[in-house]
Short mmCIF file of C-alpha atoms in Angstrom, two decimals:
data_model
loop_
_atom_site.label_atom_id
_atom_site.label_comp_id
_atom_site.label_asym_id
_atom_site.label_seq_id
_atom_site.Cartn_x
_atom_site.Cartn_y
_atom_site.Cartn_z
CA MET A 1 132.62 218.91 88.81
CA LYS A 2 132.43 216.27 86.13
CA ILE A 3 129.25 214.22 86.52
CA THR A 4 128.19 211.15 84.55
CA VAL A 5 124.43 210.63 84.33
CA PHE A 6 122.97 207.22 83.49
CA GLY A 7 119.35 207.34 82.37
CA ALA A 8 119.74 210.83 80.93
CA THR A 9 116.58 210.72 78.79
CA GLY A 10 114.08 209.70 81.45
CA GLY A 11 111.89 212.15 83.33
CA THR A 12 114.34 212.52 86.20
CA GLY A 13 117.44 212.11 84.04
CA LYS A 14 116.60 215.03 81.78
CA GLU A 15 116.19 217.26 84.81
CA VAL A 16 119.47 216.05 86.32
CA VAL A 17 121.31 216.94 83.12
CA LYS A 18 119.74 220.41 83.03
CA GLU A 19 120.34 221.05 86.73
CA ALA A 20 123.99 220.00 86.56
CA LEU A 21 124.68 222.07 83.44
CA ASN A 22 122.89 225.09 84.88
CA ASN A 23 125.08 224.75 87.99
CA GLY A 24 128.17 224.97 85.81
CA HIS A 25 129.21 221.31 85.89
CA GLU A 26 130.58 219.22 83.06
CA VAL A 27 128.10 216.45 82.22
CA VAL A 28 128.53 213.13 80.46
CA ALA A 29 125.04 211.89 79.56
CA PHE A 30 124.62 208.18 78.87
CA ALA A 31 121.62 207.44 76.66
CA ARG A 32 120.28 204.89 74.24
CA THR A 33 118.84 207.72 72.11
CA PRO A 34 121.17 210.76 72.13
CA ALA A 35 118.65 213.01 70.39
CA ASN A 36 116.46 212.87 73.51
CA VAL A 37 119.13 214.31 75.81
CA PRO A 38 118.19 217.91 76.80
CA MET A 39 120.38 220.96 76.17
CA ASN A 40 121.96 219.17 73.23
CA GLY A 41 124.88 221.19 71.93
CA HIS A 42 125.81 222.70 75.31
CA ASP A 43 129.57 223.19 75.46
CA LYS A 44 129.85 221.27 78.74
CA LEU A 45 127.71 218.32 77.63
CA THR A 46 129.10 215.10 76.20
CA ILE A 47 126.71 212.37 75.11
CA VAL A 48 127.67 208.70 75.12
CA GLN A 49 125.29 206.42 73.26
CA GLY A 50 124.97 202.96 74.69
CA ASP A 51 123.12 200.11 76.32
CA ALA A 52 122.98 200.03 80.12
CA LEU A 53 123.62 196.29 80.05
CA ASN A 54 126.76 196.56 77.92
CA ALA A 55 129.95 196.84 79.98
CA ASP A 56 131.99 198.40 77.17
CA ASP A 57 129.37 201.10 76.59
CA ILE A 58 129.21 201.95 80.28
CA ALA A 59 133.00 202.12 80.56
CA GLN A 60 133.07 204.81 77.86
CA ALA A 61 130.92 207.10 80.02
CA ILE A 62 133.15 207.02 83.10
CA ALA A 63 136.60 208.63 83.01
CA MET A 64 139.45 208.83 85.49
CA ASP A 65 138.52 212.46 86.22
CA THR A 66 134.83 211.79 86.85
CA ASP A 67 133.85 213.28 90.21
CA ALA A 68 130.44 211.64 90.63
CA VAL A 69 128.15 209.15 88.93
CA ILE A 70 124.37 209.60 89.13
CA SER A 71 122.19 206.68 88.06
CA VAL A 72 118.52 207.38 87.50
CA LEU A 73 117.93 204.37 85.30
CA GLY A 74 114.43 202.96 85.41
CA HIS A 75 112.12 200.47 83.78
CA ARG A 76 110.23 201.66 80.74
CA PRO A 77 106.57 200.62 80.32
CA LYS A 78 106.24 197.06 79.01
CA SER A 79 109.98 196.51 79.39
CA THR A 80 111.09 192.88 79.19
CA GLN A 81 114.52 193.50 80.75
CA ASP A 82 114.25 191.63 84.04
CA GLY A 83 116.86 192.71 86.56
CA LEU A 84 117.77 195.81 84.57
CA LEU A 85 118.65 197.93 87.59
CA GLU A 86 120.48 195.20 89.45
CA ARG A 87 122.53 194.17 86.43
CA SER A 88 123.31 197.68 85.20
CA ILE A 89 124.42 198.97 88.61
CA GLU A 90 126.94 196.14 88.89
CA LEU A 91 128.42 197.15 85.54
CA ILE A 92 128.47 200.81 86.58
CA MET A 93 130.22 200.00 89.85
CA ASP A 94 132.76 197.77 88.09
CA ALA A 95 133.59 200.62 85.71
CA MET A 96 133.87 203.07 88.59
CA ARG A 97 136.32 200.86 90.44
CA GLU A 98 138.38 200.42 87.30
CA LYS A 99 138.57 204.21 86.85
CA GLU A 100 139.01 204.82 90.60
CA VAL A 101 135.80 206.85 90.85
CA GLU A 102 134.22 206.62 94.30
CA ARG A 103 131.09 208.80 94.44
CA LEU A 104 127.83 207.13 93.39
CA LEU A 105 124.23 208.29 93.70
CA ALA A 106 121.65 205.71 92.65
CA LEU A 107 117.98 206.70 92.68
CA SER A 108 115.50 204.16 94.00
CA GLY A 109 111.83 204.32 94.94
CA ALA A 110 110.25 204.91 98.34
CA GLY A 111 108.58 201.52 97.94
CA ALA A 112 111.98 199.99 98.61
CA TRP A 113 112.29 199.61 102.37
CA ILE A 114 116.04 199.39 102.77
CA SER A 115 116.98 201.62 105.70
CA ASP A 116 116.91 200.71 109.37
CA LYS A 117 115.53 204.24 109.86
CA ASP A 118 112.31 203.40 107.97
CA LYS A 119 109.14 203.22 110.06
CA PRO A 120 106.35 202.37 107.62
CA GLY A 121 102.79 202.88 108.82
CA PHE A 122 99.40 201.79 107.56
CA VAL A 123 99.53 203.97 104.45
CA GLU A 124 103.04 202.84 103.50
CA HIS A 125 102.08 199.19 103.96
CA GLY A 126 99.08 199.71 101.71
CA ILE A 127 101.11 201.35 98.95
CA ARG A 128 103.76 198.66 99.11
CA GLY A 129 101.08 195.97 98.93
CA LEU A 130 99.71 197.50 95.74
CA MET A 131 103.21 197.71 94.28
CA LYS A 132 103.79 194.03 94.98
CA LEU A 133 100.58 193.21 93.14
CA MET A 134 101.08 195.53 90.18
CA ALA A 135 104.86 195.81 89.75
CA SER A 136 106.51 193.14 91.85
CA LYS A 137 109.45 192.63 89.49
CA VAL A 138 110.20 196.35 89.34
CA LEU A 139 110.03 196.65 93.13
CA SER A 140 112.27 193.63 93.64
CA ASP A 141 114.77 194.90 91.08
CA SER A 142 114.85 198.34 92.72
CA GLU A 143 115.45 196.84 96.15
CA GLU A 144 118.18 194.52 94.91
CA MET A 145 119.91 197.37 93.10
CA ALA A 146 119.88 199.46 96.27
CA LYS A 147 121.21 196.62 98.39
CA ARG A 148 124.10 196.00 96.01
CA VAL A 149 125.05 199.67 96.12
CA MET A 150 124.77 199.76 99.90
CA ASP A 151 126.96 196.66 100.23
CA SER A 152 129.66 198.21 98.02
CA ASP A 153 132.93 199.86 99.00
CA LEU A 154 131.95 203.10 97.23
CA GLN A 155 130.95 206.47 98.66
CA TRP A 156 127.28 205.90 97.96
CA THR A 157 123.95 207.57 98.51
CA VAL A 158 120.65 205.91 97.58
CA PRO A 159 118.01 208.66 97.49
CA ARG A 160 114.47 207.35 97.31
CA GLY A 161 111.62 209.19 95.68
CA PRO A 162 107.89 208.56 96.19
CA ARG A 163 105.55 209.29 93.27
CA ILE A 164 107.57 211.53 90.96
CA THR A 165 105.50 213.96 88.91
CA ASP A 166 105.74 216.79 86.45
CA GLY A 167 106.03 220.15 88.13
CA GLU A 168 108.18 223.19 88.66
CA ARG A 169 111.50 223.27 90.44
CA THR A 170 110.72 224.75 93.85
CA GLY A 171 114.08 224.10 95.50
CA GLU A 172 112.22 222.93 98.60
CA TRP A 173 111.80 219.38 99.88
CA ARG A 174 111.90 217.23 102.98
CA VAL A 175 114.56 214.62 103.65
CA GLY A 176 113.30 211.75 105.78
CA TYR A 177 112.64 208.02 105.60
CA VAL A 178 109.68 205.77 104.90
CA GLY A 179 107.04 206.84 107.41
CA VAL A 180 109.33 209.47 108.95
CA ASN A 181 109.08 213.09 107.78
CA SER A 182 108.13 211.99 104.27
CA GLY A 183 105.37 212.84 101.85
CA MET A 184 103.73 211.17 98.90
CA GLN A 185 105.28 212.93 95.91
CA ILE A 186 107.98 215.18 94.48
CA SER A 187 108.61 216.69 91.05
CA TYR A 188 111.21 215.44 88.59
CA ALA A 189 112.89 218.84 88.78
CA ASP A 190 113.18 218.83 92.57
CA ILE A 191 114.42 215.25 92.95
CA ALA A 192 116.99 216.13 90.27
CA ALA A 193 118.00 219.24 92.18
CA PHE A 194 118.48 217.13 95.31
CA LEU A 195 120.66 214.64 93.42
CA VAL A 196 122.95 217.33 92.02
CA GLN A 197 123.10 219.13 95.36
CA GLU A 198 124.04 215.88 97.08
CA ALA A 199 126.79 215.27 94.52
CA GLU A 200 128.10 218.74 95.30
CA LYS A 201 127.84 218.68 99.10
CA ASP A 202 128.04 215.01 100.17
CA GLN A 203 125.55 215.45 103.02
CA HIS A 204 124.11 211.91 102.96
CA ILE A 205 127.04 209.56 102.40
CA HIS A 206 126.10 205.94 103.19
CA ASP A 207 122.44 206.84 103.62
CA ALA A 208 119.18 206.10 101.82
CA PRO A 209 116.85 209.03 102.52
CA VAL A 210 113.37 209.59 101.13
CA VAL A 211 113.14 212.95 99.36
CA SER A 212 109.64 214.37 99.11
CA TYR A 213 107.36 217.35 99.74
#
């Protein structure tokens, strides 16, 4: 497969690039700082430098023969880019339609309650309340991004991760929903492994599962 990864230098993005390359796929990594992309120099890795809010830059990373696009873009600490996820995903989807690429995976957070299969309980309500107090703009942006993807005509999946941490790739996780067969954390390596596996197998088309331990 040929996979384009947006957010290739973040914690999850680096692991997605490594997982996809280790699985034998061709990877186009979109990054503001190319030197931070892992496995630099790999013969199946192409790096496109750009700004996620620049339509021309994004268009360079998506080709007619792209099989899947994985977006793991996120807000950096002290970022002043309001609506980053919402605005960038619209540009990504526009470029995909122009190149006739249909498969999109866009990572969101488990704080985004966007599925009719979610059944949040006391703990989930408490966590979401804290997020609204401490990172309301990030939460709102993540939810709006997810909704725009879910309203699109693409073959989409919106995986949601809870607290994502450093840790080894175990290859084991649960797939559920908020308050339903879901835990409180997962490693960068394992959420990345899920994303690449989903791109390969298309098991959750038009779904927004929570992936956790």
